[in-house]
Amino acid sequence: MGSDKTFFEEQIGQRVLGLGIADTYECPVCRHGQIQPMVMMDTYACSFCRHIFEANLDQQTVHVVDSVQPMGWRWQGRRWQPLYQSRSDITLTLWLVGLALVIFPAGIVALGGYVFPPLDATASINWSLVWAVGTLVAHGTMVGWLMAEHYQFPFYVMVKIRLQRLLDSLPD
């Protein structure tokens, strides 16, 4: 009975703990589909988001090969751990530009409302404040979308793929 348990643990250990070319794993990009080996190739493909991954079995890593953004993950036995490349200067620049694109336009609109107040002081709504908040929300949404495209958050990728499939299924 002890040898059966050891054999079972070895089979589980090979499948779960080691990244193998014949096994399927959860997709590290969308976290919804399964990456499976492609026929006659040393790569994996996701059944949901359709990304193609290059596998390095010695280092237990996979890298996306069909994207401009260099993304990679290390297999930890039961989950993926992202590999962080040293792109801190690009990331810091991206965050600073994004913050400037949100703050400056809304600040200009708010400053215009403060410098040139409405002529009718009895108005119940301060339209310059409404425009400033609208500008802040609109620019924040655009920068948020650009950040989601840059970092490829799993939830964002999943929603984007589902929306695309929904639009494809609608009649023309």
Coordinates of C-alpha atoms in Angstrom, one line a residue:
M1 CA 0.0 0.0 0.0
G2 CA 2.9 2.3 0.8
S3 CA 4.3 1.8 -2.7
D4 CA 1.0 2.8 -4.3
K5 CA 1.0 6.0 -2.4
T6 CA 4.5 6.8 -3.5
F7 CA 3.7 6.0 -7.1
F8 CA 0.6 8.3 -6.9
E9 CA 2.6 11.1 -5.3
E10 CA 5.3 10.7 -8.0
Q11 CA 2.7 11.0 -10.8
I12 CA 1.1 14.1 -9.1
G13 CA 4.6 15.6 -8.5
Q14 CA 5.5 15.2 -12.2
R15 CA 2.2 16.7 -13.4
V16 CA 1.8 19.5 -10.8
L17 CA 5.3 20.5 -9.8
G18 CA 7.3 20.3 -13.0
L19 CA 6.6 22.2 -16.2
G20 CA 6.4 19.5 -18.9
I21 CA 5.9 19.8 -22.6
A22 CA 3.0 17.3 -22.7
D23 CA 0.9 18.8 -19.9
T24 CA -1.7 21.6 -19.8
Y25 CA -1.6 24.6 -17.4
E26 CA -3.7 27.6 -16.5
C27 CA -2.9 30.5 -18.9
P28 CA -0.7 33.1 -17.1
V29 CA -2.1 35.9 -19.3
C30 CA -5.9 35.6 -19.1
R31 CA -6.0 33.1 -16.2
H32 CA -9.1 31.7 -17.8
G33 CA -8.0 29.3 -20.5
Q34 CA -5.6 26.4 -20.6
I35 CA -2.2 26.5 -22.3
Q36 CA -1.6 23.3 -24.2
P37 CA 1.3 22.1 -26.4
M38 CA 1.0 22.9 -30.0
V39 CA 1.2 20.0 -32.4
M40 CA 4.8 19.4 -33.8
M41 CA 6.1 22.5 -32.1
D42 CA 8.0 23.3 -28.9
T43 CA 5.4 26.0 -27.9
Y44 CA 2.2 26.3 -26.0
A45 CA -1.0 28.0 -27.0
C46 CA -3.9 29.3 -24.9
S47 CA -7.4 27.9 -25.6
F48 CA -9.0 31.2 -24.6
C49 CA -6.9 34.2 -25.4
R50 CA -4.9 32.5 -28.2
H51 CA -1.5 33.7 -27.0
I52 CA 1.5 31.6 -28.0
F53 CA 4.1 30.8 -25.4
E54 CA 7.7 29.7 -25.8
A55 CA 8.7 27.3 -23.0
N56 CA 12.1 26.9 -21.3
L57 CA 11.8 23.6 -19.5
D58 CA 15.2 23.9 -17.8
Q59 CA 14.3 27.2 -16.1
Q60 CA 10.6 26.3 -15.8
T61 CA 9.5 29.5 -17.6
V62 CA 7.2 30.5 -20.4
H63 CA 7.4 33.7 -22.5
V64 CA 4.7 35.3 -24.8
V65 CA 6.1 35.3 -28.3
D66 CA 3.1 37.0 -30.1
S67 CA 3.1 40.3 -28.3
V68 CA 5.2 43.4 -28.4
Q69 CA 5.2 43.5 -24.6
P70 CA 7.9 41.1 -23.3
M71 CA 6.1 39.0 -20.7
G72 CA 7.3 35.9 -18.9
W73 CA 6.3 33.7 -16.0
R74 CA 8.0 31.0 -13.9
W75 CA 6.1 27.9 -12.9
Q76 CA 6.0 27.5 -9.1
G77 CA 4.3 24.0 -9.1
R78 CA 0.7 25.2 -8.8
R79 CA 0.7 28.8 -10.0
W80 CA 2.7 31.2 -12.2
Q81 CA 5.0 33.8 -10.9
P82 CA 5.6 36.8 -13.2
L83 CA 9.2 37.5 -14.3
Y84 CA 10.0 41.1 -13.8
Q85 CA 12.3 42.7 -16.3
S86 CA 14.3 45.8 -15.4
R87 CA 12.2 48.4 -17.1
S88 CA 11.8 50.7 -14.2
D89 CA 12.7 53.8 -16.2
I90 CA 10.0 53.1 -18.7
T91 CA 7.5 52.2 -16.0
L92 CA 8.3 55.4 -14.1
T93 CA 8.0 57.5 -17.2
L94 CA 4.7 55.8 -18.1
W95 CA 3.2 56.6 -14.7
L96 CA 4.4 60.2 -14.7
V97 CA 3.0 60.9 -18.2
G98 CA -0.2 59.2 -17.2
L99 CA -0.5 61.3 -14.1
A100 CA 0.2 64.5 -16.0
L101 CA -2.4 63.6 -18.6
V102 CA -5.0 63.2 -15.9
I103 CA -4.1 66.2 -13.6
F104 CA -3.1 69.0 -16.0
P105 CA -6.2 69.1 -18.2
A106 CA -8.6 68.9 -15.2
G107 CA -6.5 71.5 -13.4
I108 CA -6.7 73.9 -16.4
V109 CA -10.5 73.5 -16.5
A110 CA -10.8 74.1 -12.8
L111 CA -8.4 77.1 -12.9
G112 CA -10.5 78.6 -15.7
G113 CA -13.6 78.2 -13.6
Y114 CA -11.9 79.8 -10.6
V115 CA -10.4 82.8 -12.6
F116 CA -13.5 83.4 -14.6
P117 CA -16.5 82.6 -12.3
P118 CA -20.0 82.4 -13.7
L119 CA -21.8 85.7 -14.2
D120 CA -25.0 84.5 -12.5
A121 CA -24.1 83.9 -8.9
T122 CA -27.5 82.4 -8.1
A123 CA -27.0 79.3 -10.2
S124 CA -27.5 76.2 -8.2
I125 CA -24.9 74.1 -10.1
N126 CA -21.2 75.2 -10.5
W127 CA -20.7 74.1 -14.1
S128 CA -17.0 74.8 -14.1
L129 CA -16.6 72.2 -11.3
V130 CA -18.8 69.8 -13.2
W131 CA -16.6 70.3 -16.3
A132 CA -13.4 69.8 -14.2
V133 CA -14.7 66.6 -12.7
G134 CA -15.8 65.4 -16.1
T135 CA -12.4 66.1 -17.6
L136 CA -10.7 64.3 -14.7
V137 CA -13.0 61.2 -15.2
A138 CA -12.6 61.2 -19.0
H139 CA -8.8 61.5 -18.9
G140 CA -8.5 59.0 -16.0
T141 CA -10.5 56.5 -18.0
M142 CA -8.2 56.9 -21.1
V143 CA -5.0 56.6 -19.0
G144 CA -6.5 53.6 -17.1
W145 CA -7.2 51.9 -20.5
L146 CA -3.6 52.6 -21.7
M147 CA -2.2 51.2 -18.4
A148 CA -4.4 48.1 -18.7
E149 CA -3.2 47.6 -22.3
H150 CA 0.5 48.1 -21.2
Y151 CA 0.4 45.8 -18.2
Q152 CA -2.1 43.2 -19.6
F153 CA -3.9 42.7 -16.4
P154 CA -5.6 39.2 -16.4
F155 CA -9.1 40.6 -15.6
Y156 CA -8.8 43.2 -18.4
V157 CA -7.6 40.5 -20.9
M158 CA -10.5 38.2 -20.0
V159 CA -13.1 41.0 -20.4
K160 CA -11.6 42.2 -23.7
I161 CA -11.7 38.7 -25.1
R162 CA -15.3 38.0 -23.9
L163 CA -16.5 41.3 -25.4
Q164 CA -14.7 40.4 -28.7
R165 CA -16.4 37.0 -28.8
L166 CA -19.8 38.6 -28.0
L167 CA -19.4 41.1 -30.9
D168 CA -18.3 38.3 -33.2
S169 CA -21.4 36.2 -32.3
L170 CA -23.8 39.1 -33.1
P171 CA -25.5 38.9 -36.5
D172 CA -24.3 41.3 -39.1

